[in-house]
Coordinates of C-alpha atoms in Angstrom, one line a residue:
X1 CA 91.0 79.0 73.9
X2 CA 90.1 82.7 72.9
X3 CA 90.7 83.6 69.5
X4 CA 92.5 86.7 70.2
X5 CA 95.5 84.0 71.1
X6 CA 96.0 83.7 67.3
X7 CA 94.9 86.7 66.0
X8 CA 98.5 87.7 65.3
X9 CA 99.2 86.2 61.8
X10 CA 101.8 83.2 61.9
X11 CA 105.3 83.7 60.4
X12 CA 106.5 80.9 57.9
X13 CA 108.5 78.6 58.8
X14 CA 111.2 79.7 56.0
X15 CA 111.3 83.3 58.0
X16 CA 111.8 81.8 61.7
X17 CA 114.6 79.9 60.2
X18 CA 116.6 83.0 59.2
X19 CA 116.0 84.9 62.8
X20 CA 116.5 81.6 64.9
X21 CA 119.5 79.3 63.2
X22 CA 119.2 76.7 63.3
X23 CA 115.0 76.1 63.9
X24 CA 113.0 73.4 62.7
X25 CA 109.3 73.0 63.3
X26 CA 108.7 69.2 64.6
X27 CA 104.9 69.3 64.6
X28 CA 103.8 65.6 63.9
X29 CA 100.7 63.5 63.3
X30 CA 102.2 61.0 65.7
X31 CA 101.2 61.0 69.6
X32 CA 104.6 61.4 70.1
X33 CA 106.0 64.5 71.0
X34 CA 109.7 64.1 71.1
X35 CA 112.2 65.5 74.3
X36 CA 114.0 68.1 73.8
X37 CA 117.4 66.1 73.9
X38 CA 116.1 63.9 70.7
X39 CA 114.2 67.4 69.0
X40 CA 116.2 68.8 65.8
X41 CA 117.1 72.0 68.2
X42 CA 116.2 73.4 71.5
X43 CA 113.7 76.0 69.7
X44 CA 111.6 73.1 68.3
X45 CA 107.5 73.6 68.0
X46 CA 105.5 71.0 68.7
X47 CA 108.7 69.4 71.2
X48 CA 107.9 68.1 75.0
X49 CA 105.2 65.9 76.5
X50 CA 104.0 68.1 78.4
X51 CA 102.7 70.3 76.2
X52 CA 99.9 70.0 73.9
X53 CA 99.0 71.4 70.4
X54 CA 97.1 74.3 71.7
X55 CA 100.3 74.8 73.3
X56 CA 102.2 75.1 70.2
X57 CA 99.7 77.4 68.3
X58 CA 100.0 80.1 71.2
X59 CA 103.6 79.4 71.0
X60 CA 103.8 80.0 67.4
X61 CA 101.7 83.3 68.1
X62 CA 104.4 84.2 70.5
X63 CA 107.0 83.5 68.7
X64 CA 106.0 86.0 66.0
X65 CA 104.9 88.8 68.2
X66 CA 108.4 88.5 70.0
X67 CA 110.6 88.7 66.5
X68 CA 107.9 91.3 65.2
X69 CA 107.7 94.0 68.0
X70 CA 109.9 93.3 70.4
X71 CA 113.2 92.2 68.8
X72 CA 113.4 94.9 66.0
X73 CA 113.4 98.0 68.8
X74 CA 115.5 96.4 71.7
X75 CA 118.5 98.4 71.1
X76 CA 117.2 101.3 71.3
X77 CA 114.8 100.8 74.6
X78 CA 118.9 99.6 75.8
X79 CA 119.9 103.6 75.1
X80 CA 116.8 104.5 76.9
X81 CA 116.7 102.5 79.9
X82 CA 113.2 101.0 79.1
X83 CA 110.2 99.9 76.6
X84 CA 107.7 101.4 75.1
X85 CA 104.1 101.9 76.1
X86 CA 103.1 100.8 73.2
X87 CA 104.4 97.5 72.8
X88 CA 102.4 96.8 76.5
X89 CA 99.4 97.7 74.9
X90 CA 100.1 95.4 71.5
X91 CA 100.9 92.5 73.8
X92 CA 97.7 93.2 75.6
X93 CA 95.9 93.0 72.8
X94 CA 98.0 89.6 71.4
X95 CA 96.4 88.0 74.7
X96 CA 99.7 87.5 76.2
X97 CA 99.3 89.5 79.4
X98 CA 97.2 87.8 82.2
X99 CA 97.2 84.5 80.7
X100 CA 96.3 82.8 83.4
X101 CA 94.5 85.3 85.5
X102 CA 90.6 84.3 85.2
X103 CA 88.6 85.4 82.6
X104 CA 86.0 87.3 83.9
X105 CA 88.8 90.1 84.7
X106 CA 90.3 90.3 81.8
X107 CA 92.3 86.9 81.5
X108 CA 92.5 83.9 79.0
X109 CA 92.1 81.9 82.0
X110 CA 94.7 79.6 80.4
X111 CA 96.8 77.0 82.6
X112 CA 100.0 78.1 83.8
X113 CA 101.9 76.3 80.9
X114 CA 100.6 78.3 78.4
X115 CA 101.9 81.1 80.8
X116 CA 105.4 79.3 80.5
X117 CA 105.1 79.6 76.8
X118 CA 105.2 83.5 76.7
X119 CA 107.8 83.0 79.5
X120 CA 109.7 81.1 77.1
X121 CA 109.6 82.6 73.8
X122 CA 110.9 86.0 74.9
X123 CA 114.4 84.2 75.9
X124 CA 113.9 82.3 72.5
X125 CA 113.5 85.5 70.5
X126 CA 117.2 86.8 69.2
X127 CA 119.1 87.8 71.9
X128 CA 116.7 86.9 74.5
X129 CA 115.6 90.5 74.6
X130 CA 115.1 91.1 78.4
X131 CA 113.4 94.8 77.8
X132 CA 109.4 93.2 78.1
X133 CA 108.8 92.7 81.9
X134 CA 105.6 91.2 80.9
X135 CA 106.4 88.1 83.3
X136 CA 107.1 89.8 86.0
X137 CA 103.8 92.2 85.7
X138 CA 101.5 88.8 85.0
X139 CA 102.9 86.2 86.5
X140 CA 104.6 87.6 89.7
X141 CA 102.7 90.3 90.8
X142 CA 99.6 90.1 89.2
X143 CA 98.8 86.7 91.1
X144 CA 98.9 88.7 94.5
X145 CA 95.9 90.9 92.9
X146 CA 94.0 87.4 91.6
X147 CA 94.5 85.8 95.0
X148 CA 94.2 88.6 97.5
X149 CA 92.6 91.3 96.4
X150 CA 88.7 92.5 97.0
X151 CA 86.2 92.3 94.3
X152 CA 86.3 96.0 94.1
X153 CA 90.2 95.9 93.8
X154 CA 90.2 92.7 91.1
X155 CA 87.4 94.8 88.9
X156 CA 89.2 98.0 89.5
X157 CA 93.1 97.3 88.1
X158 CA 92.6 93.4 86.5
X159 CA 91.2 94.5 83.0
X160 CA 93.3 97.1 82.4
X161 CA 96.4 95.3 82.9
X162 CA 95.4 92.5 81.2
X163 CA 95.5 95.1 78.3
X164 CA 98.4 96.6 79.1
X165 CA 96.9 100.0 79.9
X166 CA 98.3 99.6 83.5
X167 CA 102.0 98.2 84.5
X168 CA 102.6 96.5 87.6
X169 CA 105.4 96.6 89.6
X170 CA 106.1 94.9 93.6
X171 CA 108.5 96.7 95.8
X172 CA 109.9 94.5 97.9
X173 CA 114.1 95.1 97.9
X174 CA 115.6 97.6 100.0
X175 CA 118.8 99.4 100.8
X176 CA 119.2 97.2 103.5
X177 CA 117.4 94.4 102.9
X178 CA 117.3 92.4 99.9
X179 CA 117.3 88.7 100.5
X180 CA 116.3 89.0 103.7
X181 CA 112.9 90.3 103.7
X182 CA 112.6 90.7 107.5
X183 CA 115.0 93.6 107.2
X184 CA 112.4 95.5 105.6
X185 CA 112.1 99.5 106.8
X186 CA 109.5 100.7 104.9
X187 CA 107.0 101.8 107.5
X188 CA 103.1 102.1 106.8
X189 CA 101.8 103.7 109.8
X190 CA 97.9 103.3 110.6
X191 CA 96.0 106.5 110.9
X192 CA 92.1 107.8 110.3
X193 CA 91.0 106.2 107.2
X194 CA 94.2 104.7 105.7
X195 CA 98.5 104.5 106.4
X196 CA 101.2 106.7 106.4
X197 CA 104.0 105.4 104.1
X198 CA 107.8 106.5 104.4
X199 CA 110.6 104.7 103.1
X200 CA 112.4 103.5 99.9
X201 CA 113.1 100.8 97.7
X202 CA 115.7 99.9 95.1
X203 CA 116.1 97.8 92.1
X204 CA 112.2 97.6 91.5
X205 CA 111.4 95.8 88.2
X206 CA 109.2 97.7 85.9
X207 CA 109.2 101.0 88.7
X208 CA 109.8 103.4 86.3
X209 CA 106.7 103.1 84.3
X210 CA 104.4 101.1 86.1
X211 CA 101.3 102.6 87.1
X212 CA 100.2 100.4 90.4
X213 CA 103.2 98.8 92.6
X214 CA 102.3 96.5 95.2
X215 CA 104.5 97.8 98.2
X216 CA 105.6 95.5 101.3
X217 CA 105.9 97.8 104.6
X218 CA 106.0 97.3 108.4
X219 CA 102.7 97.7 109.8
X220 CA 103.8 96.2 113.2
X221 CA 107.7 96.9 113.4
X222 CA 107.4 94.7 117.0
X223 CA 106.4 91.8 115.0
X224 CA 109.4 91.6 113.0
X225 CA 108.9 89.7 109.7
X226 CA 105.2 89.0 111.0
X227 CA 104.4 92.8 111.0
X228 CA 104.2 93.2 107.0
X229 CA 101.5 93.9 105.1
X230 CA 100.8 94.5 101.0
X231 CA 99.6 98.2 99.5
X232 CA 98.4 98.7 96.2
X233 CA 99.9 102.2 95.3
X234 CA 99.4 103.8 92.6
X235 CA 101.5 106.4 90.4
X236 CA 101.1 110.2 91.1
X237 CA 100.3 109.7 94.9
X238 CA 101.1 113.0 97.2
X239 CA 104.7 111.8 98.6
X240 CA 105.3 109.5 96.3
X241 CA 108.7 110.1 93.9
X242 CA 110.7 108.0 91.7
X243 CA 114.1 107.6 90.4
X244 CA 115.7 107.8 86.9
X245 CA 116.2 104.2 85.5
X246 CA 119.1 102.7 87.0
X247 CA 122.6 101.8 84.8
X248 CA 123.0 97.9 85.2
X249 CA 125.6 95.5 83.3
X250 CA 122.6 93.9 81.8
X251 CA 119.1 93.9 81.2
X252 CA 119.5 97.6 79.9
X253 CA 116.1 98.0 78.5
X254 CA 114.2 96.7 81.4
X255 CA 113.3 99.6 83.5
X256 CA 114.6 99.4 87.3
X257 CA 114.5 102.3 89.9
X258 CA 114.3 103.4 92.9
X259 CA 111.0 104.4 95.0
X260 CA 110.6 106.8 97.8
X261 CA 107.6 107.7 100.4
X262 CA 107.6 110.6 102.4
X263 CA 104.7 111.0 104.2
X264 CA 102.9 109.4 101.6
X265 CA 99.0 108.9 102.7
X266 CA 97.0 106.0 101.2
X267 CA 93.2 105.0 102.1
X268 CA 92.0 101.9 103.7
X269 CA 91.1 100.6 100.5
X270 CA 95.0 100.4 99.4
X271 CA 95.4 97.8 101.5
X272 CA 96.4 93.9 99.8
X273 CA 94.8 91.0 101.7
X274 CA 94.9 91.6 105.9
X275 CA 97.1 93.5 107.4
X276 CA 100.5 91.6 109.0
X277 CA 99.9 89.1 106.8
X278 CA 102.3 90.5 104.2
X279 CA 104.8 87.7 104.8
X280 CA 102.8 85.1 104.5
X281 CA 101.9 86.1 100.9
X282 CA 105.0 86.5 99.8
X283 CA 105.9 83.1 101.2
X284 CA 103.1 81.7 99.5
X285 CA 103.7 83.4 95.9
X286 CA 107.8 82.6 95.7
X287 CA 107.7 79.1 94.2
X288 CA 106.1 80.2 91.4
X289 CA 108.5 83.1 90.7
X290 CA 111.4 81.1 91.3
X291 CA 110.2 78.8 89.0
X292 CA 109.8 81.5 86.5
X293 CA 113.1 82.5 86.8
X294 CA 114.2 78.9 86.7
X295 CA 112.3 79.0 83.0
X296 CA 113.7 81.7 81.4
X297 CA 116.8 80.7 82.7
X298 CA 116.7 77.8 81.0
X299 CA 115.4 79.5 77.8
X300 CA 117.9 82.3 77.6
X301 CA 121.0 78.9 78.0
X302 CA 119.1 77.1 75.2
X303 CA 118.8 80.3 72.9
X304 CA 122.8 80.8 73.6
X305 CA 123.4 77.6 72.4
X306 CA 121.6 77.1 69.2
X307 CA 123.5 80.5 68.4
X308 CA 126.6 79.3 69.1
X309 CA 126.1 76.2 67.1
X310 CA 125.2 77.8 64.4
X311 CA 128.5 79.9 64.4
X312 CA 130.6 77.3 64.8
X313 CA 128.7 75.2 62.2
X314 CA 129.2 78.5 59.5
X315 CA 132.8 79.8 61.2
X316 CA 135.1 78.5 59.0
X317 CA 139.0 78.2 60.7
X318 CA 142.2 76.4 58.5
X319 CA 139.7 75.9 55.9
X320 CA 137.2 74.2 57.7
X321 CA 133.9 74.8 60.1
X322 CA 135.3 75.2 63.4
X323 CA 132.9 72.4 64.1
X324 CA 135.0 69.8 62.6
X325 CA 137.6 70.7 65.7
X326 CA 136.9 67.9 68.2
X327 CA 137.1 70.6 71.1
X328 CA 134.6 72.7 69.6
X329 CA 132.3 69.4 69.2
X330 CA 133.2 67.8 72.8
X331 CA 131.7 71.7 74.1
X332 CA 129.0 71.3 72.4
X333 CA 128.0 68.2 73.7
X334 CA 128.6 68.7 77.0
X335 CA 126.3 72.1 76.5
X336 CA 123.8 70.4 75.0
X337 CA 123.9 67.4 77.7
X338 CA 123.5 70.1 80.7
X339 CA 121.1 72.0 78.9
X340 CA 119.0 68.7 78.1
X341 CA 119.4 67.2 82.3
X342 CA 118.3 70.7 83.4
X343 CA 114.9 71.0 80.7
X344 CA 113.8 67.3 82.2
X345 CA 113.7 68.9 85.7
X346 CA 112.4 72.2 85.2
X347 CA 109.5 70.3 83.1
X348 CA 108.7 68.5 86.0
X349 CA 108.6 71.2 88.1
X350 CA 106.2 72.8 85.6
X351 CA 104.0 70.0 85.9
X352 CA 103.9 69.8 89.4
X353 CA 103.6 73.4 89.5
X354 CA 100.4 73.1 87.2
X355 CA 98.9 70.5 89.9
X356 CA 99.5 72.8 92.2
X357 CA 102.1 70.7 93.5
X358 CA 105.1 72.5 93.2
X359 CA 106.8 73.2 97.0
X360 CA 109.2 75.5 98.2
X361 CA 112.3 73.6 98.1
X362 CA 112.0 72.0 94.5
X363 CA 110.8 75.3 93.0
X364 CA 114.7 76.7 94.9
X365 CA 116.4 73.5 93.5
X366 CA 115.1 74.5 90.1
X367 CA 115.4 78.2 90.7
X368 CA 119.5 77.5 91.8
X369 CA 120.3 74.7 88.7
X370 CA 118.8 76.5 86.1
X371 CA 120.2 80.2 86.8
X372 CA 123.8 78.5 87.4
X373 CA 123.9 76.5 84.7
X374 CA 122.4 79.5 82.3
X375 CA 125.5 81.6 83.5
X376 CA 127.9 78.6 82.5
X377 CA 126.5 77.6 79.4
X378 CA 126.0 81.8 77.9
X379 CA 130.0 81.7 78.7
X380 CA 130.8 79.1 77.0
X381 CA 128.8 80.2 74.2
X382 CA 130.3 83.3 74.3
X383 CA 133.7 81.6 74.1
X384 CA 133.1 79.7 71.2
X385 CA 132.3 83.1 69.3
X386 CA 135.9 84.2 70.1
X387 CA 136.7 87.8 68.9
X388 CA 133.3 88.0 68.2
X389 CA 131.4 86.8 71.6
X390 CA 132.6 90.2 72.9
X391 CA 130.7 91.9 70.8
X392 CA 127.0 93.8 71.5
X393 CA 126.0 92.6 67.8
X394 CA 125.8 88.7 68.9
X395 CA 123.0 87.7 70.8
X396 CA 125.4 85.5 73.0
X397 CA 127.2 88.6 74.3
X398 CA 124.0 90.1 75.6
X399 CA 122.6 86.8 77.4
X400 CA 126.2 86.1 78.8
X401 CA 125.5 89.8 80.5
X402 CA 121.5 89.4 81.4
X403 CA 122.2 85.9 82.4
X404 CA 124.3 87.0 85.5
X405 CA 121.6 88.8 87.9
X406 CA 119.5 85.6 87.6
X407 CA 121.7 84.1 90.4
X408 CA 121.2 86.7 92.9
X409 CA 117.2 88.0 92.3
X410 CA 113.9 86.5 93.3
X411 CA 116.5 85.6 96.6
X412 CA 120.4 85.0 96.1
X413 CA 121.7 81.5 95.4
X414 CA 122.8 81.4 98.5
X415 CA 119.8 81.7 100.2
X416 CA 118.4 79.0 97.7
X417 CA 120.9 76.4 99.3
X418 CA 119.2 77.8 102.8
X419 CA 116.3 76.7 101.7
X420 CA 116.7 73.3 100.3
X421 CA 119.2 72.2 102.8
X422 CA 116.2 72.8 105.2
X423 CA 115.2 69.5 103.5
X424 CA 118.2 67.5 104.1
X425 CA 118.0 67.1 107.9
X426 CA 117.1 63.7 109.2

């Protein structure tokens, strides 16, 4: 793969040890890449079948550019509601934004598991810093550009946010309609030589500072969900306004506001993909966002643990490790067990996902385990830190507090439950 994937030089393994306890690195000789239920810890290199060594270098990569740049500012992008421009552009140039978006436009045209990596190694990072919404911008909206968008629109916005010059953000949620994307009011009226936008949106990943948003609106009111269709809009458009970023119990330095049109005029050219097809496309895109979600999920629970078992391996309580107290051991097993069923399934979800495989339904199932279990297992972790689990200097006590809004975005729980027991009926 391109070189510019491990440009960044590698941390030793001493100095990933200190920021991640505990951490080994399990690279091998052997064909044998170990589960992650028999690996030395969940943040393991060179862990899990299906991954590869090429894998693992990028990961290593990743892994440094998180602790480097990311992990060292987070609290103070919390106090200011969002990121820095610059960090975009340094991951840009790491390679980690567009993975696998093709290369001619900017991408490594990597498979989507080197994607997971990045998805990965954020949660990994200390704290699971939730700031970056690199994911979200590559991997959720970016694929609408890649799959439906016109040469002229591909060359036009591709490179540049692949480089992080440009942010992308999609504006689907509304004050009235959330889940339920039929409810959607946003209205893009046709008129000589483009649309006519008015409306809002709320709780828009990344709004604040991104420079394109991908906007769903009723072209065809009539035609209910059937009448949506995708615009590319971009920031500083005549009737276009945003919010401030938005106070949320979590995720404090990822940027989320609200959008409004008023009489906002866009060209022809605006336009994602055909018109009143917008549903369709969304339809089409979910699994892998809810797989995404499932990911770093699953990521954030396995970062919470290894922090929580290195407390209680250090804590020491009646003159011993709290470890030695057969509760403290009996929760840890039980963590690690869920933790350990949950990885085996979202893995295979990966790989079916990377054969292009991956359906509707699984992609919920894995969406709905992974997002529960996360909650659970950040309590518990939080639990066995005590006094201490309440407090914004432990990593635990910010996952316990990110971890929560995974269970109602990219659709409610609820709605994932819809969706698979669509599958159950004989």
């Amino acid at each position: 793969l391109h070189q510019k994937m491990l440009k960044f030089t590698q941390k030793t393994v001493q100095a990933q040890k200190r920021l991640f306890s505990p951490l080994t690195r399990s690279f091998s000789s052997e064909p044998h890449r170990p589960e992650i239920c028999q690996a030395g810890s969940f943040l393991d290199i060179g862990s899990r079948r299906i991954f590869n060594t090429e894998h693992d270098q990028f990961r290593e990569s990743c892994r440094s550019f998180f602790l480097d740049e990311v992990v060292p500012h987070h609290a103070e992008w919390e106090k200011q509601g969002h990121i820095s421009r610059d960090v975009w552009l340094k991951a840009g140039s790491m390679g980690l934004l567009g993975v696998n978006s093709p290369e001619e436009y900017g991408g490594l045209g990597a498979d989507i598991l080197f994607a997971a990596v990045t998805w990965e190694e954020q949660m990994y990072a200390v704290g699971a810093p939730s700031g970056p919404g690199f994911s979200l911008h590559s991997d959720i909206v970016m694929p609408y550009l890649v799959h439906l968008g016109t040469e002229e629109q591909k060359k036009k916005y591709l490179p540049a946010m692949c480089r992080g010059e440009q942010i992308l953000a999609i504006a689907m949620t509304e004050p009235g309609a959330g889940s339920d994307l039929a409810g959607v009011r946003t209205s893009a009226n046709k008129v000589d030589g483009g649309y006519v936008l008015n409306g809002s949106k709320i709780y828009i990943t990344n709004g604040y500072m991104a420079d394109v948003t991908v906007v769903v609106a009723k072209t065809d009111p009539s035609k209910g969900a059937h009448g949506m269709s995708l615009f590319l809009v971009e920031n500083g458009t005549k009737g276009f306004s945003k919010g401030t970023p938005l106070a949320k119990m979590g995720l404090k330095a990822q940027d989320t506001c609200e959008l409004f049109f008023e009489d906002m005029f866009i060209p022809d050219e605006c336009l994602l993909g055909e018109e009143n097809k917008g549903f369709y496309y969304l339809m089409e895109e979910l699994p892998q966002e809810r797989l995404l979600l499932a990911v770093e999920a699953q990521s954030r629970g396995e970062m919470a643990f290894e922090q929580a078992r290195g407390f209680v391996n250090e804590r020491m309580a009646f003159g011993k490790p709290l470890f030695d107290k057969q509760v403290v051991r009996h929760k840890l097993a039980d963590m690690k067990t869920a933790l350990s069923v949950n990885r085996a399934f979202v893995d295979q979800c990966l790989e079916l996902h990377s054969k292009q495989k991956l359906d509707a339904a699984t992609a919920s199932m894995a969406k709905l385990a992974s997002t529960e279990n996360s909650w659970k297992i950040c309590d518990e972790a939080v639990q066995l830190h005590g006094g201490a689990g309440y407090m914004l200097e432990y990593p635990v006590t910010r996952a316990l507090a990110d971890a929560r809004v995974g269970r109602i975005y990219g659709g409610a729980n609820e709605i994932m439950k819809e969706v698979i027991a669509r599958t159950c009926k004989i």
